[in-house]
Tab-separated table of C-alpha atoms in Angstrom:
chain	number	residue	atom	x	y	z
A	80	MET	CA	28.981	1.902	-21.081
A	81	GLY	CA	25.744	1.610	-19.128
A	82	VAL	CA	24.991	0.653	-15.563
A	83	THR	CA	26.526	-2.439	-13.938
A	84	LEU	CA	24.257	-4.342	-11.563
A	85	ALA	CA	25.632	-5.417	-8.185
A	86	TYR	CA	24.611	-8.900	-7.061
A	87	GLU	CA	25.381	-11.809	-4.772
A	88	THR	CA	24.754	-15.527	-5.075
A	89	TRP	CA	23.437	-18.051	-2.599
A	90	GLY	CA	21.985	-21.540	-2.656
A	91	GLU	CA	23.300	-24.955	-3.621
A	92	GLY	CA	20.662	-26.053	-6.117
A	93	PRO	CA	21.054	-26.837	-9.801
A	94	ARG	CA	18.685	-24.149	-11.169
A	95	PRO	CA	20.038	-20.602	-11.619
A	96	LEU	CA	17.340	-18.162	-10.486
A	97	VAL	CA	17.700	-14.385	-10.790
A	98	LEU	CA	15.917	-12.503	-7.981
A	99	LEU	CA	14.768	-8.915	-8.542
A	100	HIS	CA	13.477	-6.939	-5.559
A	101	GLY	CA	10.841	-4.225	-5.407
A	102	PHE	CA	11.107	-0.465	-4.881
A	103	THR	CA	12.914	0.356	-1.580
A	104	GLY	CA	14.419	-3.165	-1.450
A	105	ASN	CA	17.846	-4.557	-2.266
A	106	ARG	CA	19.578	-7.871	-2.939
A	107	SER	CA	18.834	-9.035	0.629
A	108	SER	CA	15.067	-8.671	0.187
A	109	PHE	CA	14.683	-12.412	-0.434
A	110	ASP	CA	17.025	-13.519	2.361
A	111	GLY	CA	14.097	-14.946	4.310
A	112	LEU	CA	13.700	-17.563	1.585
A	113	LYS	CA	17.253	-18.895	1.849
A	114	PRO	CA	16.531	-21.700	4.330
A	115	LEU	CA	13.420	-22.700	2.390
A	116	MET	CA	14.785	-22.866	-1.153
A	117	GLY	CA	18.572	-22.666	-0.897
A	118	ARG	CA	18.985	-26.369	-1.618
A	119	SER	CA	16.873	-26.172	-4.770
A	120	VAL	CA	18.163	-23.085	-6.587
A	121	LYS	CA	21.335	-21.151	-7.254
A	122	ALA	CA	20.059	-17.657	-6.552
A	123	ILE	CA	21.525	-14.547	-8.165
A	124	ALA	CA	20.127	-11.719	-6.023
A	125	VAL	CA	20.480	-8.370	-7.777
A	126	ASP	CA	20.525	-4.755	-6.594
A	127	LEU	CA	18.404	-2.764	-9.036
A	128	PRO	CA	19.536	0.799	-9.890
A	129	GLY	CA	19.302	3.275	-7.036
A	130	HIS	CA	19.189	0.444	-4.488
A	131	GLY	CA	21.960	-1.288	-2.574
A	132	ALA	CA	25.302	-1.011	-4.365
A	133	THR	CA	23.989	-0.381	-7.895
A	134	PRO	CA	24.201	3.195	-9.180
A	135	LEU	CA	21.505	4.868	-11.199
A	136	PRO	CA	21.563	4.560	-15.000
A	137	GLU	CA	23.261	7.267	-16.991
A	138	ARG	CA	19.889	8.203	-18.475
A	139	ARG	CA	16.473	8.850	-16.957
A	140	GLY	CA	12.991	8.102	-18.202
A	141	ARG	CA	12.290	5.306	-20.661
A	142	ASP	CA	15.951	5.207	-21.738
A	143	GLY	CA	17.023	4.531	-18.155
A	144	PHE	CA	14.522	1.695	-17.873
A	145	LEU	CA	15.790	0.091	-21.076
A	146	GLU	CA	19.404	0.604	-19.947
A	147	THR	CA	18.555	-1.362	-16.797
A	148	VAL	CA	17.014	-4.176	-18.849
A	149	ASP	CA	20.109	-4.347	-21.045
A	150	ALA	CA	22.298	-4.434	-17.910
A	151	LEU	CA	20.331	-7.419	-16.614
A	152	VAL	CA	20.742	-9.312	-19.880
A	153	SER	CA	24.477	-8.478	-19.850
A	154	LEU	CA	24.774	-9.761	-16.288
A	155	VAL	CA	23.150	-13.058	-17.239
A	156	ASP	CA	25.519	-13.379	-20.199
A	157	SER	CA	28.563	-12.634	-18.032
A	158	LEU	CA	27.702	-15.360	-15.529
A	159	GLY	CA	28.001	-18.047	-18.201
A	160	LEU	CA	25.228	-20.158	-16.685
A	161	GLY	CA	23.274	-20.743	-19.846
A	162	THR	CA	19.518	-20.351	-19.520
A	163	VAL	CA	18.391	-18.938	-16.179
A	164	ASP	CA	14.999	-18.453	-14.550
A	165	LEU	CA	13.677	-15.050	-13.478
A	166	LEU	CA	11.721	-14.085	-10.359
A	167	GLY	CA	10.758	-10.469	-9.768
A	168	TYR	CA	8.631	-8.719	-7.165
A	169	SER	CA	6.646	-5.549	-7.992
A	170	GLN	CA	9.202	-3.185	-9.603
A	171	GLY	CA	11.453	-6.209	-10.099
A	172	ALA	CA	8.626	-8.126	-11.770
A	173	ARG	CA	8.262	-5.365	-14.342
A	174	VAL	CA	11.991	-5.435	-15.075
A	175	ALA	CA	11.897	-9.245	-15.284
A	176	LEU	CA	9.100	-9.185	-17.856
A	177	ALA	CA	10.947	-6.550	-19.883
A	178	ALA	CA	14.085	-8.720	-19.903
A	179	ALA	CA	12.084	-11.761	-20.988
A	180	VAL	CA	10.639	-9.733	-23.875
A	181	ARG	CA	14.058	-8.279	-24.732
A	182	ALA	CA	15.993	-11.580	-24.742
A	183	PRO	CA	13.697	-14.612	-24.367
A	184	ASP	CA	16.462	-17.029	-25.380
A	185	ARG	CA	18.434	-16.157	-22.191
A	186	PHE	CA	15.657	-17.231	-19.816
A	187	GLY	CA	13.815	-20.437	-19.033
A	188	ARG	CA	10.863	-19.532	-16.834
A	189	LEU	CA	9.401	-16.296	-15.541
A	190	ILE	CA	7.819	-15.658	-12.144
A	191	MET	CA	6.097	-12.324	-11.560
A	192	GLU	CA	4.941	-11.434	-8.055
A	193	SER	CA	2.574	-8.452	-7.878
A	194	GLY	CA	3.771	-7.210	-11.254
A	195	SER	CA	2.363	-5.413	-14.271
A	196	PRO	CA	3.127	-5.156	-17.997
A	197	GLY	CA	2.792	-1.382	-17.706
A	198	LEU	CA	0.143	1.237	-18.398
A	199	HIS	CA	-1.635	0.913	-21.718
A	200	ARG	CA	-2.877	4.474	-22.214
A	201	ARG	CA	-0.557	7.395	-22.891
A	202	GLN	CA	-2.536	9.639	-20.541
A	203	GLU	CA	-2.178	7.106	-17.721
A	204	ARG	CA	1.585	6.992	-18.232
A	205	ALA	CA	1.787	10.801	-18.200
A	206	GLU	CA	-0.238	10.993	-14.985
A	207	ARG	CA	1.932	8.345	-13.353
A	208	ARG	CA	5.131	10.144	-14.364
A	209	GLU	CA	3.751	13.287	-12.758
A	210	SER	CA	2.838	11.527	-9.505
A	211	ASP	CA	6.213	9.756	-9.382
A	212	GLY	CA	7.910	13.098	-9.990
A	213	GLN	CA	6.028	14.596	-7.078
A	214	LEU	CA	7.053	11.693	-4.856
A	215	ALA	CA	10.682	12.080	-5.952
A	216	ALA	CA	10.492	15.775	-5.044
A	217	PHE	CA	9.083	14.844	-1.617
A	218	ILE	CA	11.966	12.437	-1.007
A	219	ARG	CA	14.540	15.070	-1.970
A	220	ALA	CA	12.869	17.678	0.241
A	221	LYS	CA	11.999	15.585	3.312
A	222	GLY	CA	14.510	12.722	3.311
A	223	VAL	CA	14.321	8.943	3.504
A	224	ASP	CA	12.821	8.572	6.985
A	225	ALA	CA	9.878	10.837	6.171
A	226	PHE	CA	9.355	8.976	2.930
A	227	VAL	CA	9.410	5.582	4.671
A	228	GLU	CA	6.728	6.735	7.102
A	229	ARG	CA	4.581	7.857	4.182
A	230	TRP	CA	5.298	4.711	2.132
A	231	GLU	CA	4.477	2.293	4.945
A	232	SER	CA	1.146	4.029	5.582
A	233	LEU	CA	-0.153	3.213	2.094
A	234	PRO	CA	-3.187	0.865	2.063
A	235	LEU	CA	-1.208	-1.324	-0.360
A	236	PHE	CA	0.934	-2.473	2.573
A	237	ASP	CA	-1.772	-2.864	5.247
A	238	SER	CA	-1.335	-6.637	5.417
A	239	LEU	CA	2.387	-6.297	6.226
A	240	ARG	CA	1.448	-4.987	9.648
A	241	ALA	CA	0.346	-8.516	10.585
A	242	MET	CA	3.886	-9.862	10.141
A	243	PRO	CA	5.998	-10.635	13.220
A	244	ALA	CA	7.652	-7.540	14.684
A	245	GLU	CA	11.173	-8.756	13.897
A	246	ARG	CA	10.328	-9.206	10.224
A	247	ARG	CA	8.686	-5.778	10.074
A	248	GLU	CA	11.768	-4.147	11.585
A	249	THR	CA	14.050	-5.873	9.097
A	250	LEU	CA	11.909	-4.596	6.242
A	251	ARG	CA	11.961	-1.072	7.649
A	252	ALA	CA	15.748	-1.199	8.059
A	253	HIS	CA	16.098	-2.154	4.376
A	254	ARG	CA	13.944	0.791	3.375
A	255	ARG	CA	15.803	3.252	5.592
A	256	ALA	CA	19.129	2.072	4.182
A	257	CYS	CA	18.174	3.596	0.824
A	258	THR	CA	19.556	6.974	-0.192
A	259	VAL	CA	17.584	10.054	-1.139
A	260	GLU	CA	18.929	10.241	-4.667
A	261	GLY	CA	18.744	6.483	-5.125
A	262	LEU	CA	15.013	6.367	-4.393
A	263	ALA	CA	14.189	9.562	-6.251
A	264	GLY	CA	16.236	8.516	-9.263
A	265	ALA	CA	14.705	5.036	-9.296
A	266	LEU	CA	11.252	6.584	-9.549
A	267	GLU	CA	12.474	8.589	-12.532
A	268	CYS	CA	14.039	5.680	-14.436
A	269	LEU	CA	12.185	2.557	-13.267
A	270	GLY	CA	8.751	3.923	-12.451
A	271	LEU	CA	5.562	2.632	-14.036
A	272	GLY	CA	5.135	5.896	-15.923
A	273	VAL	CA	8.402	5.515	-17.859
A	274	GLN	CA	8.205	1.763	-18.435
A	275	PRO	CA	7.220	0.758	-21.983
A	276	ASP	CA	3.782	-0.776	-22.369
A	277	TYR	CA	4.283	-4.544	-22.711
A	278	TRP	CA	0.624	-5.581	-22.866
A	279	SER	CA	0.817	-6.067	-26.627
A	280	GLU	CA	3.887	-8.304	-26.192
A	281	LEU	CA	2.242	-10.827	-23.873
A	282	HIS	CA	0.713	-13.030	-26.549
A	283	HIS	CA	4.182	-13.385	-28.147
A	284	GLN	CA	5.746	-14.457	-24.850
A	285	ARG	CA	6.551	-18.184	-24.882
A	286	LEU	CA	8.316	-18.573	-21.537
A	287	PRO	CA	6.307	-20.594	-19.022
A	288	THR	CA	5.113	-17.896	-16.635
A	289	LEU	CA	3.821	-17.979	-13.054
A	290	LEU	CA	1.828	-14.987	-11.787
A	291	LEU	CA	1.700	-14.643	-8.007
A	292	THR	CA	-0.374	-12.158	-6.017
A	293	GLY	CA	-2.007	-11.764	-2.643
A	294	ALA	CA	-5.795	-12.128	-2.761
A	295	LYS	CA	-6.144	-9.067	-0.506
A	296	ASP	CA	-4.337	-7.043	-3.165
A	297	GLU	CA	-7.327	-6.798	-5.470
A	298	LYS	CA	-5.717	-4.423	-7.978
A	299	PHE	CA	-2.734	-6.638	-8.784
A	300	THR	CA	-4.778	-9.829	-8.620
A	301	GLN	CA	-7.078	-8.382	-11.266
A	302	THR	CA	-4.030	-7.379	-13.330
A	303	ALA	CA	-2.751	-10.960	-13.065
A	304	ARG	CA	-6.096	-12.269	-14.322
A	305	ARG	CA	-5.871	-9.962	-17.330
A	306	MET	CA	-2.291	-11.046	-18.002
A	307	ALA	CA	-3.237	-14.716	-17.746
A	308	ALA	CA	-5.812	-14.199	-20.484
A	309	GLU	CA	-3.056	-12.932	-22.815
A	310	LEU	CA	-0.082	-15.189	-22.032
A	311	PRO	CA	0.100	-18.483	-23.988
A	312	VAL	CA	1.829	-20.565	-21.261
A	313	VAL	CA	0.753	-19.327	-17.845
A	314	TRP	CA	-0.191	-20.385	-14.332
A	315	ARG	CA	-1.601	-18.094	-11.666
A	316	HIS	CA	-1.958	-18.279	-7.890
A	317	ALA	CA	-3.373	-15.844	-5.326
A	318	PHE	CA	-2.391	-16.344	-1.676
A	319	MET	CA	-5.574	-16.037	0.337
A	320	ASP	CA	-4.330	-14.220	3.438
A	321	CYS	CA	-1.735	-11.998	1.759
A	322	GLY	CA	-1.532	-8.542	0.263
A	323	HIS	CA	1.104	-7.060	-2.029
A	324	ALA	CA	4.139	-9.047	-0.783
A	325	PRO	CA	3.390	-12.781	-0.403
A	326	HIS	CA	7.106	-13.657	-0.244
A	327	LEU	CA	7.225	-11.748	3.047
A	328	GLU	CA	3.771	-12.541	4.371
A	329	SER	CA	3.612	-16.293	3.690
A	330	PRO	CA	7.132	-17.473	2.778
A	331	GLU	CA	6.538	-21.210	3.214
A	332	GLU	CA	3.510	-21.306	0.935
A	333	TYR	CA	5.257	-18.945	-1.465
A	334	VAL	CA	8.277	-21.224	-1.817
A	335	ARG	CA	6.038	-24.262	-2.391
A	336	GLU	CA	4.407	-22.484	-5.320
A	337	VAL	CA	7.714	-21.283	-6.760
A	338	LEU	CA	9.515	-24.610	-6.501
A	339	GLY	CA	6.499	-26.538	-7.733
A	340	PHE	CA	6.491	-24.358	-10.830
A	341	LEU	CA	10.243	-24.542	-11.419
A	342	GLN	CA	10.461	-28.283	-10.912
A	343	THR	CA	7.560	-29.299	-13.127
A	344	PRO	CA	8.548	-30.385	-16.678
A	345	TRP	CA	6.195	-28.182	-18.669
A	346	TYR	CA	7.793	-29.132	-21.976
A	347	GLU	CA	9.092	-32.267	-23.667
A	348	ALA	CA	11.638	-30.032	-25.294
A	349	PRO	CA	14.121	-31.982	-27.459
A	350	GLN	CA	14.402	-29.998	-30.657
A	351	PHE	CA	16.209	-32.810	-32.470
A	352	GLU	CA	13.205	-35.113	-31.972
A	353	ALA	CA	10.883	-32.477	-33.382
A	354	ALA	CA	13.185	-32.011	-36.369
A	355	ALA	CA	13.363	-35.765	-36.967
A	356	THR	CA	9.600	-36.289	-36.856
A	357	GLY	CA	8.525	-33.002	-38.357
A	358	ALA	CA	6.439	-32.267	-35.254
A	359	ALA	CA	6.644	-29.235	-33.010
A	360	PRO	CA	7.856	-29.737	-29.416
A	361	GLY	CA	4.827	-30.313	-27.204
A	362	ARG	CA	3.649	-29.124	-23.830
A	363	VAL	CA	3.139	-31.732	-21.139
A	364	SER	CA	0.575	-31.430	-18.381
A	365	PRO	CA	1.804	-30.719	-14.879
C-alpha cells in the first residue's frame, strides 16, 4: 500500500503550505518560523521517510524515492485543501520538485531551498550511490551520535556554527533523535544517487518557483543559477551571510522572501476569461 507520511499542521493563514525538511530533520525543523509566518500560512509539516514518525518505504533505491513522492501526492489529496504550495529544504527540496513534476495540478507554487534536480550523468549517480552506501554502513556500524559528529563537521555546515548556542543545540537534538536504520535507510531511498534526474523536466515546469540559497554555499547557489536558466517562471535569491540552511541562519529575512513570493499575484489566472477572448492567461509583473 506504500508509505504513509506523518505530519502536523500549524498556522492560521489562508494559504496551505507543505513543509519538507532536510536529511536528519523532522516535522519540527521549521518550528522556528512559526511566530514569523504562522498568521500567513496553514503549514503542513511532514516527516519524510526514516525521520520522525514516518517509516521507510517498502522499497529502496529509485522505487523508494518514487514511492515517497506518490505518498506526498496522496497526502495532499487526502487533506482536501485543493491546490497547495510546496516548500522543501535540501533533501525535502528534491522531493518537492519531484512531486511538482509528478502532479503539477495539485500544487500552486514551489519553493526550493538549497535543492537540486538531481545528477545528470549516470556515472555521477553511481558514485553518489556508492558514497551514500558507505555512509549508511558507517551509521549502522558506529551509531547516530558518531554520525552526527561527522555530519556537523562537514564544511557544508560551517556557517551554522555562528548561530546562537540554543539554536545549535536544538538542531543537534533533532539530529540525535534520528534512528540508525531511519538515517541509513533514508540514504538508500531518498539519496541524490537514487533520485531520478529532473534536469530535463525543468523547462516543462510551469509552477512559479522560488530558488533560495545561502551565498556562502557556492555549490548550491551555482546549481540554483543553472536551474533558473531552465525554469520558465522563476525567481532566485541568495542570502548574503548564510550557508546551506538560510531558514535557520537568517529566519526573518527568509520569511520575508517566502511570504513576498507567496503573496505576489504572479498570474491573472481566470481561465474563463482566456476562453472567452481566445487569449492565453498572462503573467503579471511583481
